[in-house]
Amino acid sequence: MTLFDLSGKTAIITGASRGIGEAIARRFAQHGANVVVSSRKADACDEVTNSINEEYPGKALTVPCNISEKEQLQNLVDKTREHFGQIDVLVCNAALNPYFGPAMDCPDEAFDKIMSANVKSNHWLANMVLPEMLERENGSIIIVSSIGGLKGSPVIGTYCISKAADFQLVRNLAVEHGSKNVRANAIAPGLIKTYFAKALWDNPDILEQSTSTTPLKRIGLPDEIAGAAVFLASDAGAFMTGQQMVIDGGQTIS
Ligand SMILES: NC(=O)c1ccc[n+]([C@@H]2O[C@H](COP(=O)([O-])OP(=O)(O)OC[C@H]3O[C@@H](n4cnc5c(N)ncnc54)[C@H](OP(=O)(O)O)[C@@H]3O)[C@@H](O)[C@H]2O)c1
């Protein structure tokens, strides 16, 4: 039993079929949690779920869910309760960015899609799990935001607005539910080597631009985000709420 122990806890992790979400699911299971591996594609989730269950039998369950669909979010919550009994930790990790370019050319449809999936879905999902957390006076909500939410951008501006809104979402949740010991925090990764950010690390020139001004002189790996999620989900993070944890190799301070 350590400060970081998650035994007896159940966590939902959206976007857990690969990248940062997969790394969080694997580390949560390693620390004793039951994990619900969720993304749109059941097959991709099953690969992660099966591999976790091989190492930690019975700890992982696949529940497919498109975060843009409210009914699917409710199904995710219902199936988790049916299988594991309760939800102690929610990790809103999945997000999307269908538009790259100047904000003045961003189609309304893309703007709405980004805000809906990256902000409103997190608001919905939090509200779906909150009642039982409030009743037990224990719960941790974690939103994977981005350092994009701390800076202006000429090309992913709408995505950055959505990630800034996620910082405010956790502050609101923290203030509203802190008296019932329900905590909410955001993690703000810098550039991480995942499919989502491939365009930013696949091209050596673009990669050099971002790493040259980063103190650690490299981009991050998904597993380097997972430890912060374990911290926030566990007793180690018991006095932390409403905050944004920047994990970016020092990019934002240089
Ligand atoms: N990588 C970076 O540099 C970076 C930096 C800062 C912040 N972030 C944030 O980190 C989070 C995870 O990104 P990642 O880099 O780990 O990306 P990734 O490796 O591409 O993984 C994205 C995950 O989300 C799922 N997903 C995509 N759209 C979805 C939807 N509509 N509903 C449900 N699941 C969906 C994907 O699976 P399916 O395709 O099966 O749905 C996949 O499991 C995002 O919130 C992102 O904004 C990433």
Short mmCIF file of C-alpha atoms and ligand atoms in Angstrom, two decimals:
data_model
loop_
_atom_site.label_atom_id
_atom_site.label_comp_id
_atom_site.label_asym_id
_atom_site.label_seq_id
_atom_site.Cartn_x
_atom_site.Cartn_y
_atom_site.Cartn_z
CA MET A 1 0.00 0.00 0.00
CA THR A 2 1.53 3.27 -1.14
CA LEU A 3 0.23 6.81 -1.58
CA PHE A 4 -0.25 5.94 -5.23
CA ASP A 5 -2.26 2.77 -4.63
CA LEU A 6 -5.48 2.53 -6.68
CA SER A 7 -6.70 -0.85 -5.38
CA GLY A 8 -10.48 -1.06 -5.16
CA LYS A 9 -11.00 1.92 -7.44
CA THR A 10 -12.64 1.85 -10.86
CA ALA A 11 -11.65 4.32 -13.56
CA ILE A 12 -13.17 5.22 -16.91
CA ILE A 13 -10.62 6.42 -19.46
CA THR A 14 -11.89 7.81 -22.77
CA GLY A 15 -9.64 7.56 -25.80
CA ALA A 16 -7.76 4.64 -24.22
CA SER A 17 -7.18 2.49 -27.31
CA ARG A 18 -3.82 4.18 -27.95
CA GLY A 19 -1.56 7.06 -26.99
CA ILE A 20 -1.90 8.89 -23.68
CA GLY A 21 -5.19 7.20 -22.73
CA GLU A 22 -3.73 3.72 -23.25
CA ALA A 23 -0.70 4.61 -21.11
CA ILE A 24 -2.99 5.89 -18.32
CA ALA A 25 -5.14 2.73 -18.46
CA ARG A 26 -2.07 0.48 -18.24
CA ARG A 27 -0.53 2.41 -15.32
CA PHE A 28 -3.87 2.58 -13.47
CA ALA A 29 -4.23 -1.22 -13.73
CA GLN A 30 -0.63 -1.65 -12.59
CA HIS A 31 -1.49 0.42 -9.51
CA GLY A 32 -4.49 -1.77 -8.75
CA ALA A 33 -7.46 -0.05 -10.41
CA ASN A 34 -10.18 -1.59 -12.54
CA VAL A 35 -10.09 0.23 -15.86
CA VAL A 36 -12.67 0.81 -18.54
CA VAL A 37 -10.91 1.15 -21.88
CA SER A 38 -13.03 3.24 -24.21
CA SER A 39 -12.81 4.71 -27.71
CA ARG A 40 -14.94 4.56 -30.85
CA LYS A 41 -13.38 1.31 -32.09
CA ALA A 42 -14.13 -1.79 -30.02
CA ASP A 43 -11.42 -3.88 -31.72
CA ALA A 44 -8.70 -1.38 -30.91
CA CYS A 45 -9.90 -1.16 -27.29
CA ASP A 46 -10.02 -4.96 -27.02
CA GLU A 47 -6.33 -5.20 -27.89
CA VAL A 48 -5.47 -2.97 -24.93
CA THR A 49 -8.07 -4.59 -22.65
CA ASN A 50 -6.88 -8.13 -23.44
CA SER A 51 -3.27 -7.24 -22.90
CA ILE A 52 -4.06 -5.59 -19.52
CA ASN A 53 -6.16 -8.60 -18.49
CA GLU A 54 -3.30 -10.97 -19.37
CA GLU A 55 -1.13 -9.17 -16.84
CA TYR A 56 -3.83 -8.22 -14.30
CA PRO A 57 -6.73 -10.68 -14.74
CA GLY A 58 -10.21 -9.15 -14.67
CA LYS A 59 -9.00 -5.57 -14.29
CA ALA A 60 -9.98 -4.24 -17.73
CA LEU A 61 -13.21 -3.93 -19.67
CA THR A 62 -13.90 -2.52 -23.13
CA VAL A 63 -16.87 -0.19 -23.56
CA PRO A 64 -16.88 1.53 -26.97
CA CYS A 65 -18.06 5.14 -26.96
CA ASN A 66 -17.97 8.11 -29.28
CA ILE A 67 -17.61 11.05 -26.87
CA SER A 68 -19.65 13.28 -29.20
CA GLU A 69 -22.78 11.17 -28.59
CA LYS A 70 -24.53 11.76 -25.26
CA GLU A 71 -26.36 8.39 -25.30
CA GLN A 72 -23.03 6.61 -25.82
CA LEU A 73 -21.52 8.46 -22.86
CA GLN A 74 -24.47 7.36 -20.71
CA ASN A 75 -23.99 3.79 -21.94
CA LEU A 76 -20.31 4.00 -20.98
CA VAL A 77 -21.26 5.01 -17.45
CA ASP A 78 -24.08 2.43 -17.19
CA LYS A 79 -21.94 -0.47 -18.46
CA THR A 80 -19.14 0.46 -16.07
CA ARG A 81 -21.52 0.47 -13.10
CA GLU A 82 -23.06 -2.86 -14.22
CA HIS A 83 -19.67 -4.55 -14.49
CA PHE A 84 -17.55 -2.97 -11.74
CA GLY A 85 -20.26 -1.53 -9.43
CA GLN A 86 -19.05 2.05 -9.17
CA ILE A 87 -16.93 4.80 -10.71
CA ASP A 88 -14.22 6.43 -8.60
CA VAL A 89 -12.09 8.08 -11.25
CA LEU A 90 -13.03 9.68 -14.55
CA VAL A 91 -10.36 10.50 -17.10
CA CYS A 92 -11.70 12.63 -19.97
CA ASN A 93 -8.82 12.06 -22.34
CA ALA A 94 -10.31 11.77 -25.84
CA ALA A 95 -10.44 14.96 -27.88
CA LEU A 96 -10.46 15.93 -31.52
CA ASN A 97 -9.22 18.60 -33.86
CA PRO A 98 -10.65 18.34 -37.39
CA TYR A 99 -9.35 21.75 -38.53
CA PHE A 100 -5.81 23.09 -39.06
CA GLY A 101 -5.49 26.65 -40.33
CA PRO A 102 -6.36 30.27 -39.57
CA ALA A 103 -9.36 30.71 -37.25
CA MET A 104 -10.93 33.21 -39.65
CA ASP A 105 -11.40 30.35 -42.14
CA CYS A 106 -12.56 27.76 -39.60
CA PRO A 107 -15.96 26.41 -40.74
CA ASP A 108 -18.79 26.74 -38.18
CA GLU A 109 -19.25 23.00 -38.32
CA ALA A 110 -15.63 22.35 -37.31
CA PHE A 111 -15.80 24.98 -34.55
CA ASP A 112 -18.95 23.41 -33.11
CA LYS A 113 -17.55 19.88 -33.39
CA ILE A 114 -14.37 20.81 -31.52
CA MET A 115 -16.18 22.66 -28.72
CA SER A 116 -18.79 19.96 -28.41
CA ALA A 117 -16.39 17.01 -28.20
CA ASN A 118 -13.60 18.68 -26.22
CA VAL A 119 -15.71 20.68 -23.75
CA LYS A 120 -19.41 19.77 -23.69
CA SER A 121 -18.75 16.00 -23.65
CA ASN A 122 -16.46 16.40 -20.64
CA HIS A 123 -19.18 18.46 -18.92
CA TRP A 124 -21.77 15.77 -19.72
CA LEU A 125 -19.60 12.86 -18.61
CA ALA A 126 -18.60 14.60 -15.38
CA ASN A 127 -22.27 15.24 -14.59
CA MET A 128 -23.09 11.58 -15.22
CA VAL A 129 -20.51 10.26 -12.72
CA LEU A 130 -20.80 13.05 -10.13
CA PRO A 131 -23.92 11.87 -8.22
CA GLU A 132 -22.30 8.68 -6.92
CA MET A 133 -18.99 10.44 -6.19
CA LEU A 134 -20.84 13.08 -4.17
CA GLU A 135 -22.77 10.44 -2.29
CA ARG A 136 -19.57 8.57 -1.33
CA GLU A 137 -17.75 11.88 -0.74
CA ASN A 138 -14.86 10.65 -2.83
CA GLY A 139 -13.94 11.03 -6.48
CA SER A 140 -11.35 12.31 -8.89
CA ILE A 141 -12.09 13.82 -12.29
CA ILE A 142 -9.13 14.33 -14.60
CA ILE A 143 -9.30 16.12 -17.94
CA VAL A 144 -6.44 15.77 -20.38
CA SER A 145 -6.17 19.30 -21.75
CA SER A 146 -3.06 20.72 -23.47
CA ILE A 147 -0.47 23.47 -23.19
CA GLY A 148 -2.32 24.73 -26.29
CA GLY A 149 -4.87 26.05 -23.80
CA LEU A 150 -2.20 28.34 -22.33
CA LYS A 151 -1.07 29.95 -25.57
CA GLY A 152 -2.45 31.63 -28.64
CA SER A 153 -2.12 29.77 -31.94
CA PRO A 154 -2.36 30.85 -35.59
CA VAL A 155 -3.30 27.34 -36.77
CA ILE A 156 -5.10 25.37 -34.05
CA GLY A 157 -6.85 28.28 -32.37
CA THR A 158 -10.26 26.69 -31.90
CA TYR A 159 -8.71 23.54 -30.42
CA CYS A 160 -6.76 25.83 -28.05
CA ILE A 161 -9.98 27.61 -27.00
CA SER A 162 -11.48 24.21 -26.17
CA LYS A 163 -8.44 23.22 -24.13
CA ALA A 164 -8.50 26.56 -22.24
CA ALA A 165 -12.17 25.90 -21.51
CA ASP A 166 -11.19 22.55 -20.00
CA PHE A 167 -9.01 24.39 -17.47
CA GLN A 168 -12.05 26.45 -16.48
CA LEU A 169 -14.23 23.34 -16.39
CA VAL A 170 -12.01 21.72 -13.73
CA ARG A 171 -11.90 24.95 -11.74
CA ASN A 172 -15.70 25.08 -11.73
CA LEU A 173 -16.01 21.40 -10.80
CA ALA A 174 -13.44 21.85 -8.04
CA VAL A 175 -15.29 24.80 -6.52
CA GLU A 176 -18.72 23.23 -6.89
CA HIS A 177 -17.87 19.83 -5.42
CA GLY A 178 -14.80 20.29 -3.22
CA SER A 179 -16.87 20.29 -0.03
CA LYS A 180 -17.86 16.69 -0.88
CA ASN A 181 -14.25 15.65 -1.45
CA VAL A 182 -14.65 15.36 -5.22
CA ARG A 183 -11.55 16.74 -6.91
CA ALA A 184 -11.10 17.87 -10.51
CA ASN A 185 -7.81 18.63 -12.22
CA ALA A 186 -6.42 19.02 -15.72
CA ILE A 187 -3.22 17.68 -17.19
CA ALA A 188 -1.63 19.86 -19.85
CA PRO A 189 0.80 17.86 -21.98
CA GLY A 190 3.27 19.42 -24.37
CA LEU A 191 4.13 17.64 -27.60
CA ILE A 192 3.78 13.87 -27.08
CA LYS A 193 4.66 11.16 -29.60
CA THR A 194 1.18 9.89 -30.49
CA TYR A 195 -0.89 9.46 -33.62
CA PHE A 196 -2.85 12.64 -32.76
CA ALA A 197 0.27 14.82 -33.02
CA LYS A 198 2.02 12.89 -35.81
CA ALA A 199 2.14 15.88 -38.17
CA LEU A 200 4.14 17.77 -35.53
CA TRP A 201 6.84 15.13 -34.91
CA ASP A 202 6.98 13.20 -38.20
CA ASN A 203 8.58 16.07 -40.10
CA PRO A 204 12.21 16.57 -38.91
CA ASP A 205 12.11 20.36 -39.54
CA ILE A 206 8.93 20.91 -37.53
CA LEU A 207 10.25 18.58 -34.81
CA GLU A 208 13.52 20.53 -34.62
CA GLN A 209 11.57 23.81 -34.29
CA SER A 210 9.68 22.62 -31.23
CA THR A 211 12.47 20.68 -29.51
CA SER A 212 15.16 23.35 -29.97
CA THR A 213 13.32 25.71 -27.58
CA THR A 214 12.35 22.95 -25.14
CA PRO A 215 14.74 22.61 -22.17
CA LEU A 216 14.67 18.78 -22.28
CA LYS A 217 15.37 18.98 -26.06
CA ARG A 218 12.90 16.25 -26.97
CA ILE A 219 9.20 15.49 -27.18
CA GLY A 220 7.44 13.35 -24.59
CA LEU A 221 6.16 9.78 -24.59
CA PRO A 222 2.60 8.78 -23.60
CA ASP A 223 3.85 6.97 -20.51
CA GLU A 224 5.42 10.21 -19.26
CA ILE A 225 1.89 11.61 -18.81
CA ALA A 226 0.49 8.54 -17.05
CA GLY A 227 2.27 9.14 -13.72
CA ALA A 228 0.51 12.47 -13.26
CA ALA A 229 -2.85 10.76 -13.77
CA VAL A 230 -1.96 8.11 -11.17
CA PHE A 231 -1.00 10.93 -8.77
CA LEU A 232 -4.28 12.81 -9.35
CA ALA A 233 -6.41 9.65 -9.06
CA SER A 234 -4.78 8.44 -5.84
CA ASP A 235 -4.35 9.62 -2.25
CA ALA A 236 -1.04 11.19 -3.33
CA GLY A 237 -3.13 13.94 -4.94
CA ALA A 238 -5.68 14.21 -2.11
CA PHE A 239 -5.15 17.95 -1.50
CA MET A 240 -4.95 18.99 -5.14
CA THR A 241 -7.99 20.31 -6.98
CA GLY A 242 -8.85 22.83 -9.68
CA GLN A 243 -5.32 22.83 -11.05
CA GLN A 244 -3.58 22.32 -14.37
CA MET A 245 -0.44 20.17 -14.35
CA VAL A 246 1.87 21.17 -17.18
CA ILE A 247 4.05 18.29 -18.43
CA ASP A 248 5.94 19.56 -21.44
CA GLY A 249 9.69 19.10 -21.02
CA GLY A 250 9.82 22.77 -20.01
CA GLN A 251 8.49 24.14 -23.30
CA THR A 252 6.18 26.73 -21.77
CA ILE A 253 8.81 28.18 -19.40
CA SER A 254 11.57 28.70 -21.95
N1 LIG B 1 -0.12 14.14 -28.45
C1 LIG B 1 0.09 15.38 -28.09
O1 LIG B 1 1.10 16.01 -28.46
C2 LIG B 1 -0.90 16.06 -27.17
C3 LIG B 1 -0.51 17.28 -26.59
C4 LIG B 1 -1.38 17.91 -25.74
C5 LIG B 1 -2.61 17.34 -25.44
N2 LIG B 1 -2.97 16.16 -26.02
C6 LIG B 1 -4.28 15.60 -25.67
O2 LIG B 1 -4.12 14.27 -25.25
C7 LIG B 1 -5.34 13.58 -25.44
C8 LIG B 1 -5.08 12.22 -26.05
O3 LIG B 1 -4.46 12.39 -27.30
P1 LIG B 1 -3.32 11.42 -27.86
O4 LIG B 1 -2.21 12.29 -28.29
O5 LIG B 1 -3.05 10.31 -26.92
O6 LIG B 1 -4.06 10.90 -29.18
P2 LIG B 1 -4.13 9.48 -29.92
O7 LIG B 1 -2.92 8.66 -29.65
O8 LIG B 1 -4.46 9.80 -31.32
O9 LIG B 1 -5.38 8.79 -29.20
C9 LIG B 1 -6.64 9.35 -29.29
C10 LIG B 1 -7.63 8.41 -28.66
O10 LIG B 1 -8.93 9.02 -28.66
C11 LIG B 1 -9.85 8.17 -29.35
N3 LIG B 1 -10.85 9.02 -29.99
C12 LIG B 1 -10.70 9.87 -31.02
N4 LIG B 1 -11.86 10.48 -31.30
C13 LIG B 1 -12.77 10.00 -30.43
C14 LIG B 1 -14.16 10.22 -30.21
N5 LIG B 1 -14.86 11.06 -30.97
N6 LIG B 1 -14.77 9.55 -29.21
C15 LIG B 1 -14.08 8.68 -28.44
N7 LIG B 1 -12.78 8.43 -28.59
C16 LIG B 1 -12.12 9.08 -29.59
C17 LIG B 1 -8.99 7.32 -30.29
O11 LIG B 1 -9.56 6.05 -30.61
P3 LIG B 1 -10.68 5.80 -31.75
O12 LIG B 1 -10.12 6.31 -33.03
O13 LIG B 1 -10.88 4.31 -31.72
O14 LIG B 1 -11.92 6.53 -31.31
C18 LIG B 1 -7.77 7.11 -29.40
O15 LIG B 1 -8.02 6.08 -28.46
C19 LIG B 1 -6.24 14.51 -26.26
O16 LIG B 1 -7.14 15.16 -25.38
C20 LIG B 1 -5.26 15.54 -26.81
O17 LIG B 1 -5.87 16.77 -27.06
C21 LIG B 1 -2.13 15.50 -26.87
#
